[in-house]
Every structure is written in C-alpha cells, then in structure tokens.
mmCIF file of C-alpha atoms in Angstrom:
data_model
loop_
_atom_site.group_PDB
_atom_site.id
_atom_site.type_symbol
_atom_site.label_atom_id
_atom_site.label_comp_id
_atom_site.label_asym_id
_atom_site.label_seq_id
_atom_site.Cartn_x
_atom_site.Cartn_y
_atom_site.Cartn_z
ATOM 1 C CA UNK A 1 -6.621 -17.447 -16.480
ATOM 2 C CA UNK A 2 -7.440 -14.275 -14.248
ATOM 3 C CA UNK A 3 -8.402 -11.618 -16.026
ATOM 4 C CA UNK A 4 -5.691 -8.544 -14.929
ATOM 5 C CA UNK A 5 -8.335 -5.970 -13.751
ATOM 6 C CA UNK A 6 -9.602 -8.517 -11.081
ATOM 7 C CA UNK A 7 -9.739 -7.657 -7.945
ATOM 8 C CA UNK A 8 -7.682 -9.474 -4.929
ATOM 9 C CA UNK A 9 -9.095 -10.945 -1.608
ATOM 10 C CA UNK A 10 -8.007 -9.759 0.534
ATOM 11 C CA UNK A 11 -7.568 -11.990 4.110
ATOM 12 C CA UNK A 12 -5.665 -13.055 7.235
ATOM 13 C CA UNK A 13 -2.720 -14.987 6.531
ATOM 14 C CA UNK A 14 -2.264 -18.814 7.647
ATOM 15 C CA UNK A 15 0.939 -20.595 8.457
ATOM 16 C CA UNK A 16 0.563 -22.672 5.611
ATOM 17 C CA UNK A 17 1.056 -19.808 3.625
ATOM 18 C CA UNK A 18 4.541 -18.656 4.463
ATOM 19 C CA UNK A 19 6.511 -20.451 1.438
ATOM 20 C CA UNK A 20 4.109 -17.965 -0.805
ATOM 21 C CA UNK A 21 4.597 -15.301 1.269
ATOM 22 C CA UNK A 22 7.991 -15.776 1.509
ATOM 23 C CA UNK A 23 8.635 -15.760 -2.611
ATOM 24 C CA UNK A 24 5.601 -12.856 -2.840
ATOM 25 C CA UNK A 25 7.902 -10.725 0.119
ATOM 26 C CA UNK A 26 11.234 -11.171 -2.212
ATOM 27 C CA UNK A 27 10.036 -10.717 -5.791
ATOM 28 C CA UNK A 28 8.322 -7.439 -4.712
ATOM 29 C CA UNK A 29 12.039 -6.623 -2.871
ATOM 30 C CA UNK A 30 13.795 -7.799 -5.672
ATOM 31 C CA UNK A 31 13.977 -4.672 -7.966
ATOM 32 C CA UNK A 32 15.600 -2.455 -5.281
ATOM 33 C CA UNK A 33 17.702 -5.355 -3.429
ATOM 34 C CA UNK A 34 20.485 -4.886 -5.735
ATOM 35 C CA UNK A 35 20.714 -0.306 -4.857
ATOM 36 C CA UNK A 36 19.885 -0.658 -1.633
ATOM 37 C CA UNK A 37 22.975 -2.626 0.006
ATOM 38 C CA UNK A 38 21.523 -2.162 3.035
ATOM 39 C CA UNK A 39 18.231 -3.102 3.177
ATOM 40 C CA UNK A 40 17.493 -6.018 5.931
ATOM 41 C CA UNK A 41 16.232 -9.535 4.831
ATOM 42 C CA UNK A 42 12.605 -8.732 4.733
ATOM 43 C CA UNK A 43 11.160 -11.922 4.363
ATOM 44 C CA UNK A 44 12.358 -13.501 7.480
ATOM 45 C CA UNK A 45 11.002 -15.153 10.184
ATOM 46 C CA UNK A 46 7.228 -14.507 7.770
ATOM 47 C CA UNK A 47 6.604 -17.804 10.118
ATOM 48 C CA UNK A 48 6.896 -16.064 12.693
ATOM 49 C CA UNK A 49 5.282 -13.047 11.733
ATOM 50 C CA UNK A 50 2.038 -14.628 10.725
ATOM 51 C CA UNK A 51 2.061 -16.341 14.505
ATOM 52 C CA UNK A 52 2.766 -13.348 16.520
ATOM 53 C CA UNK A 53 1.586 -10.219 14.614
ATOM 54 C CA UNK A 54 -1.489 -9.862 11.944
ATOM 55 C CA UNK A 55 -0.723 -10.371 8.283
ATOM 56 C CA UNK A 56 -3.021 -9.685 5.967
ATOM 57 C CA UNK A 57 -2.499 -11.566 2.182
ATOM 58 C CA UNK A 58 -4.101 -10.145 -0.762
ATOM 59 C CA UNK A 59 -4.561 -13.511 -3.688
ATOM 60 C CA UNK A 60 -6.004 -13.705 -7.032
ATOM 61 C CA UNK A 61 -6.913 -17.562 -7.717
ATOM 62 C CA UNK A 62 -5.233 -18.769 -4.610
ATOM 63 C CA UNK A 63 -1.779 -17.040 -5.338
ATOM 64 C CA UNK A 64 -0.333 -14.455 -3.102
ATOM 65 C CA UNK A 65 0.177 -11.474 -4.902
ATOM 66 C CA UNK A 66 0.484 -8.818 -1.884
ATOM 67 C CA UNK A 67 0.741 -9.177 1.832
ATOM 68 C CA UNK A 68 1.196 -6.398 4.980
ATOM 69 C CA UNK A 69 1.912 -6.918 7.975
ATOM 70 C CA UNK A 70 0.272 -5.514 10.971
ATOM 71 C CA UNK A 71 2.442 -5.056 15.170
ATOM 72 C CA UNK A 72 -0.312 -3.346 17.491
ATOM 73 C CA UNK A 73 0.812 -1.925 21.125
ATOM 74 C CA UNK A 74 -1.898 -0.572 23.579
ATOM 75 C CA UNK A 75 -3.342 2.496 20.981
ATOM 76 C CA UNK A 76 -1.078 2.499 18.759
ATOM 77 C CA UNK A 77 -0.149 0.156 15.441
ATOM 78 C CA UNK A 78 2.939 -0.199 13.554
ATOM 79 C CA UNK A 79 2.857 -1.159 9.615
ATOM 80 C CA UNK A 80 5.672 -3.605 9.476
ATOM 81 C CA UNK A 81 6.414 -4.416 5.891
ATOM 82 C CA UNK A 82 4.208 -3.939 2.558
ATOM 83 C CA UNK A 83 5.112 -6.523 -0.436
ATOM 84 C CA UNK A 84 3.220 -6.363 -3.663
ATOM 85 C CA UNK A 85 4.576 -8.676 -6.336
ATOM 86 C CA UNK A 86 5.498 -6.985 -9.733
ATOM 87 C CA UNK A 87 3.842 -8.063 -11.985
ATOM 88 C CA UNK A 88 0.437 -7.021 -10.254
ATOM 89 C CA UNK A 89 2.058 -3.255 -9.537
ATOM 90 C CA UNK A 90 -0.092 -0.035 -10.121
ATOM 91 C CA UNK A 91 -3.066 -2.096 -9.676
ATOM 92 C CA UNK A 92 -4.189 -0.686 -6.742
ATOM 93 C CA UNK A 93 -3.418 -3.851 -3.958
ATOM 94 C CA UNK A 94 -1.062 -2.122 -1.855
ATOM 95 C CA UNK A 95 -3.449 0.560 -1.587
ATOM 96 C CA UNK A 96 -5.922 -2.356 -0.401
ATOM 97 C CA UNK A 97 -3.828 -4.239 1.911
ATOM 98 C CA UNK A 98 -2.748 -0.379 3.577
ATOM 99 C CA UNK A 99 -7.063 -0.073 4.293
ATOM 100 C CA UNK A 100 -7.095 -3.122 5.482
ATOM 101 C CA UNK A 101 -4.472 -3.070 7.730
ATOM 102 C CA UNK A 102 -5.860 0.686 9.264
ATOM 103 C CA UNK A 103 -9.391 -0.658 9.006
ATOM 104 C CA UNK A 104 -7.863 -3.718 11.386
ATOM 105 C CA UNK A 105 -5.779 -1.368 13.596
ATOM 106 C CA UNK A 106 -9.154 1.099 14.449
ATOM 107 C CA UNK A 107 -11.386 -1.834 15.180
ATOM 108 C CA UNK A 108 -8.925 -2.807 18.140
ATOM 109 C CA UNK A 109 -7.875 -0.068 19.379
ATOM 110 C CA UNK A 110 -5.118 1.749 17.436
ATOM 111 C CA UNK A 111 -5.535 5.730 17.122
ATOM 112 C CA UNK A 112 -2.866 5.863 14.673
ATOM 113 C CA UNK A 113 -0.279 3.704 12.976
ATOM 114 C CA UNK A 114 3.728 4.391 11.966
ATOM 115 C CA UNK A 115 5.683 2.694 9.108
ATOM 116 C CA UNK A 116 9.570 3.198 8.496
ATOM 117 C CA UNK A 117 10.184 3.215 4.949
ATOM 118 C CA UNK A 118 14.154 3.717 2.824
ATOM 119 C CA UNK A 119 14.843 6.958 1.320
ATOM 120 C CA UNK A 120 15.944 5.075 -1.518
ATOM 121 C CA UNK A 121 12.017 3.855 -2.129
ATOM 122 C CA UNK A 122 10.675 7.477 -3.215
ATOM 123 C CA UNK A 123 7.666 5.545 -5.259
ATOM 124 C CA UNK A 124 6.297 3.918 -0.973
ATOM 125 C CA UNK A 125 7.456 6.623 -0.115
ATOM 126 C CA UNK A 126 4.956 9.223 -2.621
ATOM 127 C CA UNK A 127 2.064 5.882 -2.124
ATOM 128 C CA UNK A 128 1.816 6.562 1.558
ATOM 129 C CA UNK A 129 1.768 10.142 1.418
ATOM 130 C CA UNK A 130 -1.084 9.987 -1.329
ATOM 131 C CA UNK A 131 -2.979 7.427 1.043
ATOM 132 C CA UNK A 132 -2.948 10.498 3.913
ATOM 133 C CA UNK A 133 0.345 9.676 6.216
ATOM 134 C CA UNK A 134 2.956 12.123 6.801
ATOM 135 C CA UNK A 135 6.601 12.324 6.706
ATOM 136 C CA UNK A 136 7.598 12.315 10.829
ATOM 137 C CA UNK A 137 11.565 12.664 10.258
ATOM 138 C CA UNK A 138 14.963 11.753 8.142
ATOM 139 C CA UNK A 139 17.285 9.515 10.017
ATOM 140 C CA UNK A 140 19.751 8.028 7.700
ATOM 141 C CA UNK A 141 18.384 6.042 5.463
ATOM 142 C CA UNK A 142 14.811 5.649 7.467
ATOM 143 C CA UNK A 143 11.924 7.540 6.207
ATOM 144 C CA UNK A 144 8.898 7.132 9.334
ATOM 145 C CA UNK A 145 5.831 8.257 8.961
ATOM 146 C CA UNK A 146 2.410 8.545 10.520
ATOM 147 C CA UNK A 147 -0.542 8.407 10.092
ATOM 148 C CA UNK A 148 -3.908 9.225 12.292
ATOM 149 C CA UNK A 149 -7.055 7.093 11.940
#
C-alpha cells in the first residue's frame, strides 16, 4: 500500500493512459458536477488531448491521481484542464502538475500561460492566485487568469 505522504511521479501521458485519465478527471469533477450544471464534459476527448496537446499525469504506484492538459501556441500556453483525484486533495498534487506544465511551457518558448476556471470553483481560483496567477476578467461564469513565465 502506498503511504499517503508519498510524492507522485509526474510524466507525460501515453495514449494507453486515456481510460484511467478519464476516470480520474470524472472523479475530480464529481463533487461539483451537480452544483454546476453548465460545466462542460471535462473528460471528453482525452485521447485526442494526449495526441494533440501536452498532457502531464501524476501517479503513485501506477495509479493516475491527477493530470494537467497544456496547449502551446507560439509564445503563449493555455492550461486547458487540471484535475486531481479527490482522495489526494490537499497534498500538493495540483501544484506539482501546474509547476510541471509551467516549466515545460517556458522551455518551449511560452512567455505566459492562461486558463479559464468556473466562478463556482472558488478553491481553484484561490489555488491559482496562491501560485502567482492573476485574474484578468470575469465573463459570465468564467474566470480568466494569466501568469507570466
């Protein structure tokens, strides 16, 4: 059995990770799904994301416990999704995934990263702010944030 304090390994996702990634993303969003009816299907197209974007996974003992999906375009990067299994919430997995995505984006020419999160997820907004992200604007239920790299 894995110790609760064990640090996850962060690596790039492989196509065969898609089913486990989908399950992890669905578990991460399950607590807010009923209260945020306008939330899109956040795990749809994960195989395409692995093929077309940069997907980082956090895993312990071959079990995926989180992921970050990053899109790169010129000198800008977009954090498309961040999901952490609720069983490991509060252990720094999200922070480690964001740091891995930021490092990768910076090494690949991005000068800034952007993301959109939901107003109904204030804990996410607080996490991003704690990690140096700035709120740019709110548009309906979306909170747009940025961070210079």
